[in-house]
């Protein structure tokens, strides 16, 4: 019952929640003395807050003062006439002296603010004003005995220490996230039961074994590992039995049921056995301790145990082999909200019941699913029943929308706009599957070598992402990142008017569908069949390698060509001109040699401009750098802005003939995109067309561009 206590000199009265009107007028004892106190009603005291018992100080607490006035008024029906007469003489007693405040500050501020009842919202403001001033400036009065003369801010901890020392205080455990409600909406009430059974998670040896298990297992994402360690350290005794609801009876005490979090943490082992019971191949009522000792630990003779439970020796050994096949648990996936309970219990109970070779190998923790950025709630009306969602949108789009919206630990955001985007992407892949055939791939041109190299990179990147359970990253590679590369490839082949790429497109789509299969199995199988395959995609080999060597030169070539097109588009966007002529200038030979030297320095960890310039000047092939020292700074920035893999690729292939590559591979693309002719010159060409003197600013992989 929720009470609020006031302590005067010799008499104490208690103000209680109106919910407990049956207790109004009764006497109780103060926790630190033998004085009797009365229970009086107060609407602002909550019966579900802590113990429900708080000290009442009407002289200094505006809420308490007004509640006392309301009790004296005779309007409260829970106060009978006899009690009403007894409380008329109760007056607030001051215990704090504060400069600027009166002897009864609560009375003064209630009258000043015109407060007339204890539900007046102005009481909050009144309380803040008095409490703030008294806490920092208030001095305890003489009637507080050993604490007299002390500041409130200083005496707070001393009072706590004193009341604990005299045995009038105890530790109170509270639910910080209350109220807790079950799935049906009913509020859950924590109740202490007599003779209840507990699991002693505070046992040091048990904790030590669990810590060892966590240290040896994989936790994804790894940053959540510390949370498991903290939970394990503070875990104490936990009730493992209850008296109502569903559950298995506690074997040694039939009055109790095993609580759900206590018996659900090793269900992986239970599933191995339950299928035999469900098929009626073994009788669940016949299973003895010897049966479980054999299946889980390999103890005793299988034939002897089989005879006792009326099954064949072969069947019993088959169950044991099933257990050995599925154990240890390779990977346990669950939500972050289960870290402080179920997932930690999962490890604790496994290390208690099984030998170390059968301890769990991995835990994967994910976030929750939001609906359009908000937590799903029945009251908000933003919950979509799973069957309805699948019927309307399809299982694959729903699964992909959730997976691609967040990585592990992050909350996935499910919304209609995102799911429509995924559906369009899948429909596009399905449509493309009807347009390609498994034709023989012709002799590869530069763009073919590049796209197949990108496909090989895709297979490697997706495999690495899946190994780390970075599903969002893997899907981004499959559905979006590779799409931009495929669009460039199509653009290149169209500019060349090629008609022999069906075989390459078929290989690309086949590989992507195989990678997509674990995420969207239904549409993947449909596309796989359209591509002419008779076997299931899910049973085909994972494309960790597509059997093609990565062509570093083609990667550098296409990166160069694409960057030039991007630069042209940027210039046109800024200048807003309609091009009549486009001229490109490539860097002269000494700059290419200087570039390679700077690139080597960067890969070796040297990025000091002064040091690099000195080494270039000391080399006869690059000594011309002294005429253009700014080249080093710009080139260094160019290199540092590129991915490391691209830098390594350039180092491996050495110098390339940019003029030849651009002339042969970009002319048709420029003609197709801008309907103009492309002219290409080297900076060192003596008869180059260069009316704006642009050639001198050309750098390796950064040719100069003139648009007229």
XYZ file of C-alpha atoms in Angstrom, residues 96-705:
610
model
C 14.648 23.816 7.688
C 15.745 27.446 7.992
C 16.322 29.203 4.669
C 17.124 32.866 4.081
C 14.350 34.486 2.094
C 11.724 31.883 3.021
C 9.255 31.957 5.936
C 8.923 29.491 8.786
C 6.321 27.449 6.834
C 7.379 28.048 3.204
C 4.897 25.519 1.738
C 1.970 27.422 3.317
C 3.312 30.757 2.048
C 3.710 29.676 -1.586
C 0.376 27.786 -1.727
C -1.454 30.942 -0.561
C 0.623 33.180 -2.829
C -0.132 31.099 -5.952
C -3.823 30.696 -5.097
C -3.694 26.875 -4.979
C -6.977 25.380 -3.740
C -6.653 21.587 -4.200
C -3.919 18.939 -4.389
C -4.477 18.239 -8.111
C -3.625 21.835 -9.102
C -0.781 21.728 -11.685
C 0.726 24.861 -10.095
C 1.928 22.650 -7.234
C 4.732 21.353 -9.473
C 6.055 24.878 -9.984
C 5.703 25.642 -6.268
C 7.635 22.494 -5.332
C 10.508 23.254 -7.711
C 10.856 26.779 -6.364
C 11.071 25.744 -2.688
C 13.093 22.552 -3.113
C 15.737 24.242 -5.252
C 16.336 27.046 -2.736
C 16.227 24.789 0.336
C 18.561 22.169 -1.124
C 21.415 24.613 -1.684
C 20.754 27.273 0.999
C 18.677 25.465 3.642
C 20.064 24.690 7.121
C 18.526 21.920 9.256
C 16.814 23.199 12.407
C 17.537 22.158 16.023
C 14.658 19.659 16.067
C 16.603 17.410 13.666
C 18.941 16.505 16.546
C 22.379 15.294 15.395
C 21.881 16.810 11.934
C 21.080 20.328 13.194
C 23.094 23.098 11.553
C 23.982 21.064 8.474
C 23.152 22.067 4.920
C 20.528 19.950 3.169
C 22.950 19.233 0.319
C 25.517 17.873 2.810
C 23.191 16.034 5.193
C 21.457 13.932 2.544
C 24.125 11.208 2.425
C 24.660 11.355 6.212
C 20.966 10.676 6.865
C 21.110 7.760 4.444
C 24.127 6.310 6.262
C 22.519 6.801 9.699
C 19.145 5.229 8.880
C 20.940 2.249 7.310
C 23.199 1.847 10.333
C 20.292 1.684 12.804
C 18.637 -1.031 10.699
C 15.720 1.052 9.458
C 16.646 0.900 5.744
C 16.960 -1.793 3.120
C 17.842 -2.105 -0.566
C 14.815 -1.782 -2.851
C 14.960 -3.249 -6.359
C 12.826 -1.379 -8.889
C 11.798 -2.000 -12.479
C 13.317 0.915 -14.383
C 11.241 0.199 -17.491
C 7.899 -0.254 -15.742
C 5.064 -0.768 -16.264
C 5.720 -4.177 -17.799
C 2.833 -5.573 -19.800
C 2.248 -8.977 -21.337
C 1.329 -9.429 -24.981
C -2.368 -9.371 -24.126
C -1.997 -5.882 -22.633
C -2.348 -6.847 -18.973
C 0.105 -5.240 -16.567
C 2.578 -7.709 -15.087
C 2.963 -7.616 -11.318
C 6.142 -8.835 -9.652
C 5.320 -11.005 -6.671
C 7.580 -12.711 -4.141
C 6.516 -16.325 -3.644
C 7.426 -18.403 -0.638
C 9.560 -21.514 -1.235
C 10.258 -20.424 -4.823
C 13.086 -22.137 -6.711
C 16.030 -20.114 -8.046
C 19.009 -20.627 -10.334
C 22.095 -19.276 -8.586
C 23.704 -17.314 -11.443
C 25.905 -15.583 -8.840
C 28.011 -18.739 -8.432
C 31.629 -17.698 -9.165
C 32.708 -20.974 -10.769
C 29.649 -20.942 -13.030
C 30.286 -17.337 -14.066
C 33.930 -18.172 -14.773
C 32.973 -21.005 -17.137
C 30.465 -18.748 -18.913
C 33.096 -16.004 -19.322
C 35.433 -18.586 -20.863
C 32.709 -19.620 -23.291
C 32.070 -16.008 -24.333
C 35.803 -15.418 -24.806
C 36.062 -18.375 -27.170
C 32.927 -17.761 -29.185
C 32.165 -15.383 -32.039
C 29.882 -12.437 -31.174
C 28.351 -10.467 -34.048
C 28.553 -7.555 -34.074
C 31.654 -7.688 -31.886
C 30.957 -4.336 -30.207
C 28.142 -5.928 -28.216
C 30.544 -8.397 -26.557
C 31.093 -6.013 -23.608
C 27.346 -6.012 -22.903
C 27.402 -9.770 -22.363
C 30.355 -9.427 -19.980
C 28.545 -6.771 -17.929
C 25.328 -8.786 -17.758
C 27.231 -11.878 -16.667
C 28.978 -9.923 -13.908
C 25.819 -8.456 -12.336
C 23.557 -11.519 -12.693
C 22.424 -12.969 -9.376
C 19.801 -15.498 -8.308
C 16.890 -15.771 -10.717
C 13.547 -17.485 -10.194
C 13.318 -20.543 -12.427
C 9.858 -21.769 -11.407
C 6.284 -20.479 -11.271
C 2.896 -21.752 -10.153
C 0.638 -20.740 -13.068
C 0.682 -20.887 -16.869
C 2.175 -23.367 -19.306
C 5.284 -25.315 -18.523
C 6.852 -28.560 -17.378
C 6.523 -29.539 -13.727
C 9.675 -29.195 -11.667
C 10.783 -32.846 -11.266
C 11.480 -32.616 -7.529
C 8.544 -30.311 -6.655
C 5.322 -30.998 -8.556
C 3.678 -27.838 -7.144
C 5.873 -25.720 -9.431
C 6.294 -25.277 -13.189
C 9.624 -24.612 -14.871
C 9.656 -20.936 -15.929
C 9.953 -20.276 -19.674
C 13.378 -18.593 -19.729
C 14.790 -21.412 -17.638
C 13.635 -24.256 -19.891
C 13.839 -22.641 -23.334
C 17.575 -21.941 -23.503
C 18.628 -25.451 -24.611
C 15.696 -26.123 -26.940
C 18.221 -26.807 -29.714
C 18.994 -30.085 -27.971
C 15.291 -30.705 -27.365
C 14.447 -30.328 -31.070
C 16.820 -33.167 -31.915
C 14.774 -35.517 -29.717
C 11.275 -34.047 -30.182
C 10.998 -35.049 -33.840
C 11.250 -38.708 -32.860
C 8.541 -38.240 -30.219
C 6.272 -36.365 -32.643
C 6.630 -39.147 -35.198
C 5.810 -41.632 -32.412
C 9.077 -43.441 -33.043
C 9.807 -43.164 -29.320
C 7.448 -42.694 -26.368
C 8.134 -39.464 -24.487
C 6.880 -40.997 -21.243
C 9.505 -43.749 -21.446
C 12.517 -41.438 -21.642
C 14.712 -41.898 -18.586
C 17.734 -40.100 -17.186
C 19.833 -42.876 -18.714
C 18.390 -42.070 -22.146
C 19.408 -38.411 -21.890
C 22.802 -39.302 -20.440
C 23.469 -41.449 -23.491
C 22.137 -39.006 -26.096
C 23.862 -35.926 -24.623
C 26.981 -37.454 -23.077
C 27.419 -40.907 -24.637
C 27.264 -42.575 -21.216
C 26.565 -46.330 -20.727
C 25.690 -49.043 -23.244
C 23.209 -48.162 -25.989
C 21.793 -51.661 -26.200
C 21.017 -51.876 -22.499
C 19.285 -48.461 -22.479
C 17.350 -49.231 -25.702
C 15.833 -52.344 -24.143
C 14.611 -50.372 -21.125
C 12.737 -47.786 -23.214
C 11.492 -50.212 -25.859
C 13.324 -48.923 -28.950
C 16.001 -50.479 -31.127
C 19.656 -49.983 -30.430
C 20.049 -48.574 -33.952
C 17.353 -45.957 -33.305
C 18.966 -44.846 -30.059
C 22.391 -44.602 -31.679
C 20.803 -42.661 -34.536
C 19.443 -40.096 -32.051
C 22.890 -39.824 -30.465
C 24.456 -39.298 -33.910
C 21.897 -36.591 -34.661
C 22.928 -34.786 -31.496
C 26.607 -35.039 -32.379
C 25.823 -33.701 -35.869
C 23.930 -30.620 -34.698
C 26.036 -29.844 -31.632
C 27.692 -27.573 -30.771
C 25.232 -24.851 -31.804
C 26.927 -23.053 -34.692
C 25.029 -19.780 -34.479
C 22.226 -18.411 -32.279
C 20.369 -15.375 -33.667
C 18.156 -13.102 -31.577
C 17.275 -9.512 -30.673
C 19.281 -7.083 -28.573
C 16.567 -6.948 -25.922
C 17.406 -10.571 -25.042
C 21.070 -9.896 -24.238
C 20.404 -9.296 -20.498
C 18.317 -12.447 -20.154
C 17.669 -15.200 -22.689
C 20.958 -15.057 -24.616
C 23.075 -14.894 -21.474
C 21.057 -17.709 -19.882
C 21.574 -19.652 -23.133
C 25.331 -19.638 -22.530
C 25.121 -20.159 -18.766
C 22.869 -23.200 -19.068
C 24.876 -24.719 -21.901
C 28.159 -24.508 -19.989
C 26.411 -26.011 -16.953
C 24.925 -28.968 -18.828
C 27.345 -29.796 -21.648
C 31.085 -30.485 -21.983
C 33.225 -27.719 -23.453
C 33.334 -29.274 -26.927
C 29.552 -28.737 -27.125
C 29.486 -25.119 -25.966
C 27.864 -22.571 -28.366
C 30.081 -21.233 -31.148
C 28.415 -17.944 -32.096
C 25.734 -15.443 -31.099
C 24.345 -12.959 -33.620
C 22.384 -9.990 -32.243
C 20.042 -7.831 -34.312
C 17.867 -4.787 -33.695
C 14.100 -4.380 -33.911
C 11.828 -3.663 -36.883
C 10.248 -0.208 -37.040
C 7.271 0.825 -39.135
C 7.976 4.020 -41.092
C 10.504 5.100 -38.462
C 8.238 4.411 -35.465
C 8.061 1.556 -33.000
C 5.312 -0.911 -33.887
C 2.373 -0.612 -31.517
C -1.246 -1.744 -31.564
C -2.272 1.594 -30.070
C -0.621 3.432 -32.973
C -2.296 1.163 -35.502
C 0.947 0.633 -37.437
C 1.169 -3.144 -37.146
C 0.645 -5.206 -40.300
C -0.156 -8.906 -39.682
C 2.525 -11.013 -41.341
C 0.077 -13.023 -43.454
C -1.539 -9.811 -44.732
C 1.854 -8.303 -45.553
C 2.965 -11.412 -47.458
C -0.342 -11.557 -49.318
C -0.056 -7.912 -50.363
C 3.675 -7.482 -50.991
C 5.174 -10.984 -51.256
C 7.570 -12.750 -48.889
C 10.757 -11.866 -50.782
C 10.193 -8.089 -50.977
C 9.317 -7.996 -47.259
C 12.420 -9.946 -46.298
C 14.712 -7.812 -48.478
C 13.176 -4.536 -47.293
C 13.881 -5.432 -43.676
C 17.374 -6.782 -44.333
C 18.569 -3.940 -46.514
C 17.364 -1.184 -44.182
C 19.840 -1.895 -41.378
C 22.861 -3.875 -40.256
C 23.018 -5.889 -37.049
C 22.028 -3.986 -33.872
C 20.438 -1.226 -35.933
C 16.658 -1.011 -36.047
C 15.293 -1.981 -39.462
C 12.745 0.446 -40.918
C 9.869 -1.080 -42.872
C 7.876 1.267 -45.102
C 5.769 1.003 -48.241
C 8.052 3.220 -50.351
C 11.058 0.990 -49.644
C 9.154 -2.219 -50.371
C 7.917 -0.852 -53.705
C 11.508 -0.021 -54.663
C 12.600 -3.584 -53.878
C 9.680 -5.049 -55.864
C 10.617 -2.944 -58.896
C 14.224 -4.133 -58.647
C 13.208 -7.797 -58.510
C 10.737 -7.391 -61.367
C 13.470 -5.774 -63.456
C 15.799 -8.726 -62.835
C 13.011 -11.129 -63.755
C 12.319 -9.204 -66.964
C 16.018 -9.235 -67.901
C 16.129 -13.008 -67.457
C 13.812 -13.378 -70.457
C 16.137 -11.327 -72.687
C 19.431 -13.179 -72.237
C 20.546 -16.584 -73.419
C 23.410 -18.871 -72.456
C 25.319 -18.106 -75.673
C 29.015 -18.663 -76.196
C 31.047 -15.689 -74.986
C 33.065 -14.140 -77.865
C 36.643 -12.869 -77.686
C 36.634 -10.389 -74.833
C 36.902 -6.677 -75.484
C 38.196 -4.241 -72.813
C 34.744 -3.528 -71.390
C 33.995 -7.293 -71.229
C 37.142 -7.951 -69.242
C 36.220 -5.096 -66.926
C 32.631 -6.176 -66.184
C 33.695 -9.786 -65.603
C 36.417 -8.527 -63.255
C 33.742 -6.545 -61.427
C 31.607 -9.702 -61.244
C 34.527 -11.565 -59.682
C 34.940 -8.719 -57.164
C 31.207 -8.895 -56.430
C 31.434 -12.600 -55.606
C 34.348 -11.982 -53.244
C 32.743 -8.962 -51.549
C 29.376 -10.659 -51.012
C 31.041 -13.775 -49.599
C 33.086 -11.666 -47.169
C 30.009 -9.691 -46.096
C 28.060 -12.895 -45.438
C 30.922 -14.328 -43.398
C 30.576 -11.272 -41.127
C 26.732 -11.459 -41.185
C 26.692 -7.985 -42.761
C 23.525 -8.749 -44.710
C 22.644 -5.169 -45.603
C 26.116 -4.705 -47.070
C 25.846 -7.940 -49.049
C 22.462 -6.975 -50.507
C 23.713 -3.511 -51.381
C 26.555 -5.122 -53.371
C 24.174 -7.486 -55.193
C 21.256 -5.163 -55.972
C 22.614 -1.632 -56.173
C 26.386 -1.273 -56.239
C 26.764 -3.676 -59.153
C 23.859 -2.090 -61.039
C 25.820 1.119 -61.591
C 28.681 -0.923 -63.054
C 26.292 -2.863 -65.286
C 24.772 0.386 -66.563
C 28.240 1.630 -67.532
C 28.924 -1.634 -69.344
C 25.657 -1.393 -71.294
C 26.449 2.220 -72.129
C 29.887 1.241 -73.465
C 28.598 -1.640 -75.577
C 25.755 0.430 -77.025
C 28.159 3.172 -78.079
C 30.074 0.494 -79.978
C 26.819 -0.901 -81.395
C 27.677 -4.370 -80.131
C 25.117 -7.193 -80.445
C 27.148 -10.097 -79.048
C 26.891 -9.556 -75.286
C 23.959 -11.857 -74.448
C 26.272 -14.609 -73.180
C 28.073 -12.211 -70.825
C 24.803 -10.745 -69.534
C 23.514 -14.292 -68.941
C 26.617 -15.152 -66.887
C 26.306 -11.920 -64.891
C 22.617 -12.399 -64.086
C 23.131 -16.084 -63.240
C 25.815 -15.219 -60.701
C 23.755 -12.426 -59.137
C 20.700 -14.673 -58.830
C 22.739 -17.326 -57.032
C 23.963 -14.663 -54.591
C 20.408 -13.396 -54.141
C 18.983 -16.872 -53.515
C 19.531 -16.989 -49.704
C 17.765 -13.634 -49.324
C 14.911 -13.969 -51.836
C 14.543 -17.705 -52.537
C 11.164 -17.593 -54.287
C 11.926 -15.048 -57.032
C 15.492 -16.376 -57.322
C 14.192 -19.817 -58.296
C 11.799 -18.273 -60.845
C 14.603 -16.266 -62.475
C 16.969 -19.239 -62.302
C 14.485 -21.345 -64.256
C 13.949 -18.553 -66.809
C 17.708 -18.536 -67.340
C 17.417 -22.131 -68.571
C 18.558 -24.061 -65.491
C 16.900 -27.351 -64.579
C 18.367 -27.671 -61.061
C 17.331 -25.442 -58.160
C 19.382 -22.308 -57.495
C 19.420 -23.184 -53.798
C 21.168 -26.470 -54.626
C 23.720 -24.929 -56.985
C 27.289 -24.054 -56.043
C 27.800 -20.689 -54.376
C 29.647 -18.360 -56.802
C 32.531 -17.512 -54.454
C 34.588 -17.475 -57.642
C 33.283 -17.155 -61.183
C 36.392 -18.735 -62.678
C 37.753 -15.561 -64.294
C 40.969 -13.796 -63.357
C 40.644 -10.142 -62.462
C 42.048 -7.958 -65.248
C 43.798 -5.033 -63.539
C 44.443 -3.138 -66.773
C 40.766 -3.168 -67.792
C 39.822 -1.873 -64.331
C 42.234 1.058 -64.703
C 41.063 1.683 -68.257
C 37.352 1.816 -67.435
C 37.986 3.888 -64.298
C 39.854 6.423 -66.466
C 37.146 6.533 -69.151
C 34.305 6.878 -66.660
C 36.080 9.660 -64.760
C 36.518 11.602 -68.020
C 32.796 11.304 -68.848
C 31.942 12.400 -65.297
C 34.242 15.430 -65.641
C 32.676 16.365 -68.992
C 29.190 16.175 -67.488
C 30.275 18.342 -64.555
C 31.704 20.988 -66.878
C 28.546 21.029 -68.977
C 26.374 21.298 -65.859
C 28.303 24.324 -64.598
C 28.778 26.121 -67.948
C 25.370 25.123 -69.384
C 26.832 25.182 -72.912
C 25.935 22.930 -75.856
C 29.243 21.337 -76.942
C 30.398 21.675 -80.557
C 33.872 20.233 -80.031
C 35.553 18.270 -77.193
C 39.331 17.990 -76.889
C 41.242 15.925 -74.349
C 44.921 16.306 -73.431
C 46.913 13.540 -71.727
C 49.997 14.122 -69.566
C 53.449 13.857 -71.107
C 55.832 10.974 -70.397
C 57.850 12.450 -67.510
C 54.653 13.147 -65.561
C 53.631 9.499 -65.865
C 56.995 8.424 -64.470
C 56.674 10.988 -61.673
C 53.168 9.718 -60.935
C 54.423 6.145 -60.545
C 57.189 7.334 -58.234
C 54.709 9.299 -56.078
C 52.339 6.314 -56.060
C 55.124 4.024 -54.808
C 55.921 6.501 -52.040
C 52.271 6.557 -50.940
C 52.019 2.760 -50.902
C 55.218 2.689 -48.822
C 53.651 5.129 -46.359
C 55.555 8.247 -47.460
C 53.311 11.283 -48.011
C 55.660 14.162 -47.131
C 55.620 16.503 -50.133
C 59.113 17.889 -49.515
C 60.694 14.450 -49.309
C 58.899 13.307 -52.468
C 59.961 16.415 -54.448
C 63.623 15.902 -53.474
C 63.569 12.300 -54.671
C 61.927 13.292 -57.989
C 64.454 16.055 -58.665
C 67.298 13.636 -57.924
C 66.059 11.361 -60.740
C 66.978 12.498 -64.281
C 63.731 11.043 -65.688
C 61.607 13.208 -63.386
C 63.851 16.203 -62.618
C 61.516 18.429 -64.650
C 59.307 18.487 -61.592
C 61.278 21.536 -60.397
C 59.516 23.531 -63.143
C 56.105 22.477 -61.818
C 56.365 21.706 -58.048
C 52.579 22.149 -57.648
C 52.163 18.962 -59.693
C 53.329 16.857 -56.731
C 50.712 18.264 -54.328
C 47.862 17.807 -56.820
C 48.969 14.301 -57.805
C 49.387 13.290 -54.174
C 45.815 14.445 -53.487
C 44.604 12.530 -56.573
C 46.184 9.311 -55.312
C 45.016 9.706 -51.715
C 41.429 10.266 -52.900
C 41.375 6.886 -54.667
C 40.601 3.516 -53.005
C 43.641 1.540 -51.859
C 42.823 -1.347 -54.206
C 42.825 1.027 -57.178
C 46.233 2.394 -56.149
C 47.668 -1.116 -55.898
C 46.240 -2.000 -59.307
C 47.896 1.021 -60.909
C 51.208 0.128 -59.315
C 50.963 -3.408 -60.690
C 50.240 -2.442 -64.301
C 52.704 0.446 -64.455
C 52.356 3.162 -67.090
C 49.542 2.972 -69.646
C 49.111 4.746 -72.983
C 46.256 7.072 -72.038
C 46.160 8.767 -75.437
C 45.688 5.466 -77.263
C 43.061 4.195 -74.789
C 40.989 7.377 -74.899
C 41.188 7.656 -78.687
C 40.105 4.073 -79.313
C 37.583 3.563 -76.499
C 36.016 6.947 -75.787
C 35.419 8.448 -79.219
C 32.270 6.423 -79.929
C 30.896 7.139 -76.454
C 31.420 10.904 -76.799
C 29.785 10.822 -80.220
C 26.850 8.831 -78.853
C 26.347 11.010 -75.740
C 27.072 14.505 -77.040
C 26.904 14.127 -80.845
C 30.342 15.730 -81.293
C 33.730 14.514 -82.475
C 36.452 13.841 -79.924
C 40.032 14.991 -80.436
C 42.820 13.577 -78.278
C 46.356 14.997 -77.934
C 49.308 14.338 -75.708
C 50.693 17.310 -73.821
C 53.975 16.765 -75.699
C 52.437 16.784 -79.208
C 54.088 19.650 -81.119
C 51.108 20.301 -83.438
C 48.295 19.869 -80.933
C 45.182 22.047 -81.048
C 45.263 23.972 -77.755
C 43.803 27.520 -78.033
C 43.256 27.825 -74.256
C 46.660 26.388 -73.244
C 44.908 23.544 -71.371
C 47.425 20.764 -72.037
C 49.902 21.923 -69.386
C 47.495 21.086 -66.532
C 47.082 17.452 -67.607
C 48.072 14.825 -65.038
C 48.165 11.021 -65.259
C 44.593 9.662 -64.940
C 43.440 13.318 -64.853
C 43.592 14.517 -68.471
C 42.780 18.130 -69.285
C 39.471 18.782 -71.069
